[in-house]
Each structure stands twice: as structure tokens, then as C-alpha cells.
PDB file of C-alpha atoms in Angstrom:
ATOM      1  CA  UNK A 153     -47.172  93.060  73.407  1.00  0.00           C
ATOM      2  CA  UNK A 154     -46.405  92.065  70.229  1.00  0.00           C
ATOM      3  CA  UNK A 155     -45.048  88.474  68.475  1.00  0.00           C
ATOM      4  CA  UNK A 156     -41.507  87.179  69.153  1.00  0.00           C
ATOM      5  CA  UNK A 157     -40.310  85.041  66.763  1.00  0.00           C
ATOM      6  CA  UNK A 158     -38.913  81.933  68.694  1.00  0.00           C
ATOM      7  CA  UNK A 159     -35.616  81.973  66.330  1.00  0.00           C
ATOM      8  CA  UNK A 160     -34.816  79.301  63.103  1.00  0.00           C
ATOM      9  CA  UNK A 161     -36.926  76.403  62.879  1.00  0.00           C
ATOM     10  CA  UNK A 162     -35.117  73.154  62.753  1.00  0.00           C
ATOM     11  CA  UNK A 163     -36.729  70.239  60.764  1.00  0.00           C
ATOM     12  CA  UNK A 164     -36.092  66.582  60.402  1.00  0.00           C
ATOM     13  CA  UNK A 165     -37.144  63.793  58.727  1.00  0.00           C
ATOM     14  CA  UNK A 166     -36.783  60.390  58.637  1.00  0.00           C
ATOM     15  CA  UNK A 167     -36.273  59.864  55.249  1.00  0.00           C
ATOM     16  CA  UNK A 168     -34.823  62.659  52.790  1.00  0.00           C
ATOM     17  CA  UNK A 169     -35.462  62.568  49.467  1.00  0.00           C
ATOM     18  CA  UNK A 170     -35.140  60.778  46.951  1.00  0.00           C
ATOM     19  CA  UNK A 171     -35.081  57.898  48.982  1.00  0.00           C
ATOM     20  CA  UNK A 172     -35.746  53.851  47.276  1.00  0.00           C
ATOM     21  CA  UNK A 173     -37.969  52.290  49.601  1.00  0.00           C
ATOM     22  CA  UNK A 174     -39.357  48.927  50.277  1.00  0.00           C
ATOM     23  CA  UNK A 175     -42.347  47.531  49.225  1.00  0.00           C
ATOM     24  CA  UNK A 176     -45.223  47.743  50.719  1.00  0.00           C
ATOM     25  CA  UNK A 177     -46.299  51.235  53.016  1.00  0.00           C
ATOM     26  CA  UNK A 178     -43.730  53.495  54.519  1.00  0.00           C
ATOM     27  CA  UNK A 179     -44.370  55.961  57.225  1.00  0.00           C
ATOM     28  CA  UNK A 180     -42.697  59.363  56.213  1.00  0.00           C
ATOM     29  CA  UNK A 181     -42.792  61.903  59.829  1.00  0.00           C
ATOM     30  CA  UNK A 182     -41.066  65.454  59.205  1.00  0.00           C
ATOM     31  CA  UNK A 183     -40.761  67.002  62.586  1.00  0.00           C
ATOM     32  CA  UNK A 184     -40.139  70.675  62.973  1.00  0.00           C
ATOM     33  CA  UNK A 185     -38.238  71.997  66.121  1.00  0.00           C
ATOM     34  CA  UNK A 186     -38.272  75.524  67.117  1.00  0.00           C
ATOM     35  CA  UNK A 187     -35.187  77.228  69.318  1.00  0.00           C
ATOM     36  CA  UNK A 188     -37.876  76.849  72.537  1.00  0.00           C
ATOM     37  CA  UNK A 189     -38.237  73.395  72.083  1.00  0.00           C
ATOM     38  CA  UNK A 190     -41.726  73.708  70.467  1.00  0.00           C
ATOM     39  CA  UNK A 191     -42.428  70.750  68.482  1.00  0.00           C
ATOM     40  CA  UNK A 192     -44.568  69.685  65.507  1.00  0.00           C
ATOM     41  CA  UNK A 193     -45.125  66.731  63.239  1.00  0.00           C
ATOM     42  CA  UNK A 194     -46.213  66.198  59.553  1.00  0.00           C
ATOM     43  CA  UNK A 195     -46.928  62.228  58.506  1.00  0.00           C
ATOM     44  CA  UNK A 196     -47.936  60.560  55.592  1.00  0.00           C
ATOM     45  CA  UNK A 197     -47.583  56.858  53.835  1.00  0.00           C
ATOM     46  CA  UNK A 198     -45.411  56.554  50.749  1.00  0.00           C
ATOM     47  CA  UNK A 199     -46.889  52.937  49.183  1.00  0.00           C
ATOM     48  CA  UNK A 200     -44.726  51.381  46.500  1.00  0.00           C
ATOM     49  CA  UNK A 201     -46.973  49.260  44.454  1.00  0.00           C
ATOM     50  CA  UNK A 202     -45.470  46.265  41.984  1.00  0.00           C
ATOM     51  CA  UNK A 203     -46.926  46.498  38.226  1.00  0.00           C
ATOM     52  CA  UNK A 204     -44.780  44.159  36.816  1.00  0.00           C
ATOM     53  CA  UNK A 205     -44.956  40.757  35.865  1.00  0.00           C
ATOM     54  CA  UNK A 206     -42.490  38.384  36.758  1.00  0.00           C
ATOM     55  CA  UNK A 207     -39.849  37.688  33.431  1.00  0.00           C
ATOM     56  CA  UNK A 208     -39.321  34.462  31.763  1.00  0.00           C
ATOM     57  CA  UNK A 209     -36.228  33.707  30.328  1.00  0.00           C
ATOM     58  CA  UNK A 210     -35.202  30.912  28.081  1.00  0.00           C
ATOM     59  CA  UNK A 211     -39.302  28.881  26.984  1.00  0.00           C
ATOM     60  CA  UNK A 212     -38.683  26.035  25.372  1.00  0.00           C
ATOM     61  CA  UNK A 213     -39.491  26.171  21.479  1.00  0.00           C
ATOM     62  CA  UNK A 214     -42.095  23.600  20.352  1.00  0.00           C
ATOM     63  CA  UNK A 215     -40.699  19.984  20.909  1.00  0.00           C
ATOM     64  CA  UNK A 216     -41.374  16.585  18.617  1.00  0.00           C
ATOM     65  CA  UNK A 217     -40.784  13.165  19.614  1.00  0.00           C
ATOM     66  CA  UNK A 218     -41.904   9.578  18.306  1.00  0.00           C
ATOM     67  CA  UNK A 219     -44.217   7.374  20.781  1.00  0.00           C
ATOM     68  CA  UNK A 220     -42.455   5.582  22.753  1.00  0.00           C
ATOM     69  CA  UNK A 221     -44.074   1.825  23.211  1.00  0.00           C
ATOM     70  CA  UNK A 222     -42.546   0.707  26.221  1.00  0.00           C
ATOM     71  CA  UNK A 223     -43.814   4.197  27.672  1.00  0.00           C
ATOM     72  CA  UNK A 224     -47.178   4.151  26.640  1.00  0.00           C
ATOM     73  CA  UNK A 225     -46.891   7.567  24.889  1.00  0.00           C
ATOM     74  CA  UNK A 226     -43.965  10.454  24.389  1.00  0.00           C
ATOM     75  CA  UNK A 227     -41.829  10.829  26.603  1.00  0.00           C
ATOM     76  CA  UNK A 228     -40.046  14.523  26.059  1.00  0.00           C
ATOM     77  CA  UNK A 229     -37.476  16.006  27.846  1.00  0.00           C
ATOM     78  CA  UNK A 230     -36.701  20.043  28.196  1.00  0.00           C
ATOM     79  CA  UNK A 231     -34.738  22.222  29.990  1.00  0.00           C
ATOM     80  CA  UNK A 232     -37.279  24.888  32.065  1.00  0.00           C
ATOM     81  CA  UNK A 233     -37.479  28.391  31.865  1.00  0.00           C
ATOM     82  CA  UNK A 234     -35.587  30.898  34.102  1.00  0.00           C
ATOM     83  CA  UNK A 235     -37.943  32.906  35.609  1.00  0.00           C
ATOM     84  CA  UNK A 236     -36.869  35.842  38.180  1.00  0.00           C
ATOM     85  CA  UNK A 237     -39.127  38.299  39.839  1.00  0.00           C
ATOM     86  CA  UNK A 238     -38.207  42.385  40.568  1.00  0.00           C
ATOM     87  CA  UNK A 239     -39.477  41.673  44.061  1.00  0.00           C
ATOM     88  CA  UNK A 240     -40.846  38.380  45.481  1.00  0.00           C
ATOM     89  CA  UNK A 241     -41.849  35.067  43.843  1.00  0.00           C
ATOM     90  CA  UNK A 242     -45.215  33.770  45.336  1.00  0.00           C
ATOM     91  CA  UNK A 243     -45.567  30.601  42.963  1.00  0.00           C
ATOM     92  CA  UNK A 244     -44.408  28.886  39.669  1.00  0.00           C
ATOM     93  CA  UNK A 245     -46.452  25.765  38.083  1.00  0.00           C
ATOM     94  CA  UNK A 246     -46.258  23.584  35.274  1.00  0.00           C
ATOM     95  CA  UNK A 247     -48.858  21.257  34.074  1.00  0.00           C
ATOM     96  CA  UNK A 248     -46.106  19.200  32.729  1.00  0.00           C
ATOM     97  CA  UNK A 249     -42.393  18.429  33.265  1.00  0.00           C
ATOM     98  CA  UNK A 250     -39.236  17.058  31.594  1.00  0.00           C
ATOM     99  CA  UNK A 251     -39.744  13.583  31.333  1.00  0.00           C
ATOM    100  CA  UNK A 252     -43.871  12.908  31.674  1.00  0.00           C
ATOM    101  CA  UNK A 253     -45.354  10.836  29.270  1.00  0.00           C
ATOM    102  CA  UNK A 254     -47.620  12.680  26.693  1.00  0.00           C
ATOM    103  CA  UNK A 255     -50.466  11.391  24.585  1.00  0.00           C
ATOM    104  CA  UNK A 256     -50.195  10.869  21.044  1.00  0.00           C
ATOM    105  CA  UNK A 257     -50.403  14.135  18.732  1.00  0.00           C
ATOM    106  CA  UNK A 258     -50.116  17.543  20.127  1.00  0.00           C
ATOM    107  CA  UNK A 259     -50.161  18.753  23.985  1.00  0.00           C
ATOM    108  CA  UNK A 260     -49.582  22.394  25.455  1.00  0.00           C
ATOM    109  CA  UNK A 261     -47.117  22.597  28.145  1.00  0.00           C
ATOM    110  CA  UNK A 262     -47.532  25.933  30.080  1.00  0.00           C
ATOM    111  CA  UNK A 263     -45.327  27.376  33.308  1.00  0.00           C
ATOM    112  CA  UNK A 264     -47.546  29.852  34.889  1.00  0.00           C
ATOM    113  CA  UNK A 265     -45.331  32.511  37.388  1.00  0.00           C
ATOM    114  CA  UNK A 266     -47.424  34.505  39.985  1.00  0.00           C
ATOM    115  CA  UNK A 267     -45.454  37.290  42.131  1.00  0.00           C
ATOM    116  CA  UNK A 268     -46.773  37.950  45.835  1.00  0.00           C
ATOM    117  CA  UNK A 269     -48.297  40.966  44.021  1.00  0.00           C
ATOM    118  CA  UNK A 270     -50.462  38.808  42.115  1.00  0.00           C
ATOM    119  CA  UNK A 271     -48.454  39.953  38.661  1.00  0.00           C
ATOM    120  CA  UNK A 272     -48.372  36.745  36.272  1.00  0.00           C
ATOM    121  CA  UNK A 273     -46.852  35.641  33.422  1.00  0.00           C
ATOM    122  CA  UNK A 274     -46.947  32.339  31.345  1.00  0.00           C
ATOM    123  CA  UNK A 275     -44.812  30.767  29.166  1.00  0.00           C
ATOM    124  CA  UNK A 276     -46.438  28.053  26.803  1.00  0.00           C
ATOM    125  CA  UNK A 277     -45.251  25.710  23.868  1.00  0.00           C
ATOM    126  CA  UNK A 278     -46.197  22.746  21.990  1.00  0.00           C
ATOM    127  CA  UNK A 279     -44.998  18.762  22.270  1.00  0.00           C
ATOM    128  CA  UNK A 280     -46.252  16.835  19.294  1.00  0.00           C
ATOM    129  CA  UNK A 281     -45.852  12.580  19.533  1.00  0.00           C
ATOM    130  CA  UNK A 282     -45.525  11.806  16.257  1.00  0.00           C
ATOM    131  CA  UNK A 283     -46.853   8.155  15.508  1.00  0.00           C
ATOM    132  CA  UNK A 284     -44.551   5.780  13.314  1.00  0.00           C
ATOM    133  CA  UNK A 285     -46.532   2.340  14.787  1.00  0.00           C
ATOM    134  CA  UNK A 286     -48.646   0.830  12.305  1.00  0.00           C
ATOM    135  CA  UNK A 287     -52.522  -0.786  13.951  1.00  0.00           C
ATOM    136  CA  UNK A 288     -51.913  -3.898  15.008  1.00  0.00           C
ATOM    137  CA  UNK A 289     -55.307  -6.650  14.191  1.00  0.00           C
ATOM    138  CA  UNK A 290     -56.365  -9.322  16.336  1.00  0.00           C
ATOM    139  CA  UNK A 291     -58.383 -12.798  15.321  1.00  0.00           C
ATOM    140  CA  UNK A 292     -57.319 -12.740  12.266  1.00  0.00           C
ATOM    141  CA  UNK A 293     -59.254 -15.654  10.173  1.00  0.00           C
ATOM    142  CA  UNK A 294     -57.379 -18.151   8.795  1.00  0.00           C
ATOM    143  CA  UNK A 295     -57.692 -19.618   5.200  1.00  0.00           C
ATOM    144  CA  UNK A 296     -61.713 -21.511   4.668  1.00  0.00           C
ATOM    145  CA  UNK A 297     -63.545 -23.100   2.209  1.00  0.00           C
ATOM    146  CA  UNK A 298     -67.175 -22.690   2.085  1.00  0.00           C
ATOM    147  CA  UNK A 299     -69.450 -25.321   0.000  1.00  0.00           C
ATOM    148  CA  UNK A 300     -72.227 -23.755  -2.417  1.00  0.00           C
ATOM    149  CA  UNK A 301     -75.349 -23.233  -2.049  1.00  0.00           C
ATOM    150  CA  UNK A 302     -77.788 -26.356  -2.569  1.00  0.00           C
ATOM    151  CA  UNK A 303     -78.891 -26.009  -6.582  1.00  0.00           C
ATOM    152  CA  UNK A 304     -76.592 -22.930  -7.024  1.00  0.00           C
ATOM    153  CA  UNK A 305     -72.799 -22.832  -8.012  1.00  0.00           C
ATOM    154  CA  UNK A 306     -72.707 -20.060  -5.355  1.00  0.00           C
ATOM    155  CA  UNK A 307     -71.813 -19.620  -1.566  1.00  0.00           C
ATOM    156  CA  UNK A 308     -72.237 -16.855   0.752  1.00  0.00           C
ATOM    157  CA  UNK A 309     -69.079 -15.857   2.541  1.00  0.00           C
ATOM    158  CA  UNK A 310     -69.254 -16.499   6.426  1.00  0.00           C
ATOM    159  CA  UNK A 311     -66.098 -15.541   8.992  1.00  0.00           C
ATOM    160  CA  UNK A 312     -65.817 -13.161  12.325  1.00  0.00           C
ATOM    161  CA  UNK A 313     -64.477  -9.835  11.259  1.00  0.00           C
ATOM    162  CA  UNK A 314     -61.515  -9.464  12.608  1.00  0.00           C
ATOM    163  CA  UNK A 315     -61.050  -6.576  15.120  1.00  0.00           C
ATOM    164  CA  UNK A 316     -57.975  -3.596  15.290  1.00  0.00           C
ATOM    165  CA  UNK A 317     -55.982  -1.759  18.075  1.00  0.00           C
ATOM    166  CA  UNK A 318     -53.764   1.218  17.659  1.00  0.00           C
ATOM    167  CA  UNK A 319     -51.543   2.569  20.285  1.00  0.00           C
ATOM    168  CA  UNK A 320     -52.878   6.281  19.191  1.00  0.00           C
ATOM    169  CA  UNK A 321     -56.179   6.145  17.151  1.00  0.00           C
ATOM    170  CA  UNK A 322     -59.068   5.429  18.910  1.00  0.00           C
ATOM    171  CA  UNK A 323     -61.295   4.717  15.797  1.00  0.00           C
ATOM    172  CA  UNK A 324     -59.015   3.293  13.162  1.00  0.00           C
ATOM    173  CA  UNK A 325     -60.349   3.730   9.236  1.00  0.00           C
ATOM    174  CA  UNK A 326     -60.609  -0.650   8.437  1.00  0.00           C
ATOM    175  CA  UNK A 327     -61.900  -1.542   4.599  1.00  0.00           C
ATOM    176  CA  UNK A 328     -61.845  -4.668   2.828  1.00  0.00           C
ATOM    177  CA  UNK A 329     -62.443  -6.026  -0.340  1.00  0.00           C
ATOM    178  CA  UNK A 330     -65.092  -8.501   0.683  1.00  0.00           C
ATOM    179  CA  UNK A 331     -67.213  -8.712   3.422  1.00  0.00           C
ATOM    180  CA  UNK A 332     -69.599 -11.307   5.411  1.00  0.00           C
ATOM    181  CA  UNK A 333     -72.430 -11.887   3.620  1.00  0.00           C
ATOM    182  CA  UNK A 334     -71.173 -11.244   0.261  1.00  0.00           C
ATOM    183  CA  UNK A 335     -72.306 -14.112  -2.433  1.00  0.00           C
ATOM    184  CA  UNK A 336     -69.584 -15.308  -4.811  1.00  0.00           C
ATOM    185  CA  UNK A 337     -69.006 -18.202  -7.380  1.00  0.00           C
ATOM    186  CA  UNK A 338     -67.343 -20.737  -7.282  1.00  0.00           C
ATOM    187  CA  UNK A 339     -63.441 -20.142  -6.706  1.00  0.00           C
ATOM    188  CA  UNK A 340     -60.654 -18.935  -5.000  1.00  0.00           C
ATOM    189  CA  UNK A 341     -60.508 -15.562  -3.662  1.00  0.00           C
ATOM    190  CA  UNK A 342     -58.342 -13.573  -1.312  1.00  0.00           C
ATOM    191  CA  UNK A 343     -59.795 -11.058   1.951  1.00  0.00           C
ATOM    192  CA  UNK A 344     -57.637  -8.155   2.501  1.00  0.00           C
ATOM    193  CA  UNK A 345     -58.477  -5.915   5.720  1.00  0.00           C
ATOM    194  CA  UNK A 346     -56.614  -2.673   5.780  1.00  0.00           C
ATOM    195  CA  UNK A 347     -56.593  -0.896   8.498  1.00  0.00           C
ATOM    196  CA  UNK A 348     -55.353   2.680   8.484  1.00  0.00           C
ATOM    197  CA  UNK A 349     -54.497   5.274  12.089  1.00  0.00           C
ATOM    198  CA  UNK A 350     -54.785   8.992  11.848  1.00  0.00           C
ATOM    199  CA  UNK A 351     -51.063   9.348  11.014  1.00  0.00           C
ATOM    200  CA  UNK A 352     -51.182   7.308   7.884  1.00  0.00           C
ATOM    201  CA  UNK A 353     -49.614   3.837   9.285  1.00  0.00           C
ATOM    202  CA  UNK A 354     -51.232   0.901   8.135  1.00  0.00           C
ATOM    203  CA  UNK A 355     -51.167  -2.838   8.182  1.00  0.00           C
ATOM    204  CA  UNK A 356     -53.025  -5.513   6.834  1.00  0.00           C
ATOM    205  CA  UNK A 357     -54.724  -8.846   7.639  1.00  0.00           C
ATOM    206  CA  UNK A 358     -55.226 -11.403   4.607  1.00  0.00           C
ATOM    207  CA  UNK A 359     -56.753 -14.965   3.862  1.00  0.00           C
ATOM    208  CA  UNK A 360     -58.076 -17.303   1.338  1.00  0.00           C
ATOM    209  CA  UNK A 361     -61.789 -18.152   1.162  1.00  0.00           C
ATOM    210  CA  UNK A 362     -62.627 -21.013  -1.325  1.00  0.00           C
ATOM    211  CA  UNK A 363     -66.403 -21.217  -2.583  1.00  0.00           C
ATOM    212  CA  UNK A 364     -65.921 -25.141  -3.595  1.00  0.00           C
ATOM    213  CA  UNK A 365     -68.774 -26.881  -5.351  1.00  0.00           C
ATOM    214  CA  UNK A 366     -68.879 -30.783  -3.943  1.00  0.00           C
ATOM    215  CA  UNK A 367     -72.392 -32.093  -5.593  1.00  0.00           C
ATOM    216  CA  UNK A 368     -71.656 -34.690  -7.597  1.00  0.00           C
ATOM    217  CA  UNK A 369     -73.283 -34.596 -11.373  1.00  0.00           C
ATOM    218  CA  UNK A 370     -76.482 -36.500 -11.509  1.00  0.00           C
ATOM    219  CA  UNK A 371     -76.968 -38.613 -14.618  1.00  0.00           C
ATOM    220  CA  UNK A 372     -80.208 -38.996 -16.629  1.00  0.00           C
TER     221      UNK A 372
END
């Protein structure tokens, strides 16, 4: 007895292609029905992966402002980037927003955007606090007169250096025409401290030192 064929073979599905699925895995089952009622099934998993980063729209371009005294530092302000994702945001961090206070010179703000894919993408620019404040010294000496040495018409010069703050530099560049120490005749002179920050401000501290001679003349 020979092979009947059981008549046209019905098949189903479902999905049909093409088809836009979800991320993530999808279970695809055809399922072929003959006219008896015979069944069989096909499966397989259709995964739709996500390769792309998430977009950012609208970083800031590179930003300058002054130091701000009363703040301690610069205090910029920006509006932040757009950023959108073709499927689903996991995360988005700055190391800086609108309105922190920044140190003095220049400091990298970056937004870093992660998908739930693990895609990234980062969006970095510069803030630069420029420095207009000039160092600022402290102790000062006032104006002195120092008497000569005994059987000399000279004195040596005596006084605490003064010391310097700057709101930016840490070491600030201080010269001066005369120093501690130094051995000059009798006369007026006048000290002049400069001090000068990394961004070119100075200021200065001045005073008088008088080498005065008070030994009477001895006559013979």
C-alpha cells in the first residue's frame, strides 16, 4: 500500500516577516498543520542587539569666567546637553554642574551617558577662571632706622620679610631690591617687595630704612 498524501499543508507563524521587534530575544515558532490534524513545530530566537551609543545634542563650547572672591573660585553657569537614547537610558553623570565653584585656571567638565546596553558616549569641554586679583602681602614693615656699625659708617639691614597670599597661586614669584643682611652706608634708602601670581597680577609692599650714623666726632 502505497503513500497518501494527507492534502495541503497549512503553516503559521507567529510573526511574519519583516517584522520590528523588541529588544532583547524573541521566540519565532512556525507551526505546520496538515488536513489530518498532524502537527509540527520549527523555533528559533531572533536577538536584536543595540550598537549604538547614546547621542548628545547641544555640549557646551569652552566657557571663561573671572574668580569670583566672595565664592572662593569661578563660579560658571551652562545650559546641559540633550542627550536621548534609540532604546533605554541606564545613566547620565557629570563631574560638574551649572553653578559649582571651580578652581583657578582651567578644569574639564565631562557628561558621561551609558545606555542599558552598556553603549557610552561623553561630551567634554573646558572652564578656564581667569585671575584679575593682584597677591595681597601681610606684615608689611614699616619705615626704620638702623645705627652703624661701631668704627664703620655702615649698618647691616635687619627687618622680618614680609610674607604673600594669592587667592590662585600657590607659590607666588616675590623679589626685592634689598634684602636682610645686606650692608649699606650711611643714608636713606627705599625696600620694594614685588610680588607677582601666575597670571601676571602684582602688587607691592614698600618702606624706608635709614642707616643713620649717631657717634659723635672725637677731638684730638
Amino acid at each position: 500500500m502505497g503513500y497518501e498524501p494527507a492534502g495541503p499543508v497549512k503553516l503559521t507563524s507567529n510573526f511574519t516577516p519583516p517584522v520590528v521587534l523588541n529588544l532583547g530575544e524573541t521566540e519565532i515558532v512556525y507551526v505546520a498543520t496538515d488536513s489530518l490534524n498532524n502537527t509540527d513545530s520549527c523555533k528559533f530566537i531572533v536577538s536584536v542587539l543595540d550598537t549604538l551609543p547614546p547621542f548628545i545634542n547641544g555640549c557646551p563650547q569652552d566657557i571663561t569666567v573671572y574668580y569670583d572672591p566672595g565664592a572662593g573660585g569661578g563660579v560658571p553657569t551652562w545650559i546641559p546637553p540633550v542627550i536621548i537614547d534609540n532604546c533605554t537610558m541606564s545613566s547620565v553623570v557629570s563631574n560638574y554642574n551649572p553653578g559649582d565653584t571651580l578652581p583657578c585656571y582651567t578644569t574639564q567638565v565631562i557628561y558621561l551617558a551609558v545606555d542599558q546596553s552598556g553603549n557610552a558616549a561623553t561630551c567634554s569641554f573646558d572652564v578656564v577662571v581667569l585671575d584679575s586679583i593682584p597677591p595681597v602681602f601681610s606684615n608689611c614693615p614699616s619705615d626704620l632706622t638702623i645705627d652703624v656699625l661701631a668704627g664703620t659708617c655702615k649698618g647691616v639691614l635687619q627687618w622680618q620679610v614680609p610674607t604673600v597670599f594669592d587667592n590662585c597661586t600657590a607659590n607666588v614669584k616675590v623679589v626685592s631690591n634689598f634684602a636682610p643682611n645686606d650692608t649699606l652706608v650711611v643714608g636713606t634708602y627705599q625696600v620694594v617687595y614685588t610680588a607677582i601670581d601666575d597670571s601676571g597680577n602684582t602688587s607691592t609692599c614698600t618702606f624706608a630704612v635709614k642707616v643713620s650714623e649717631n657717634v659723635a666726632p672725637t677731638i684730638t
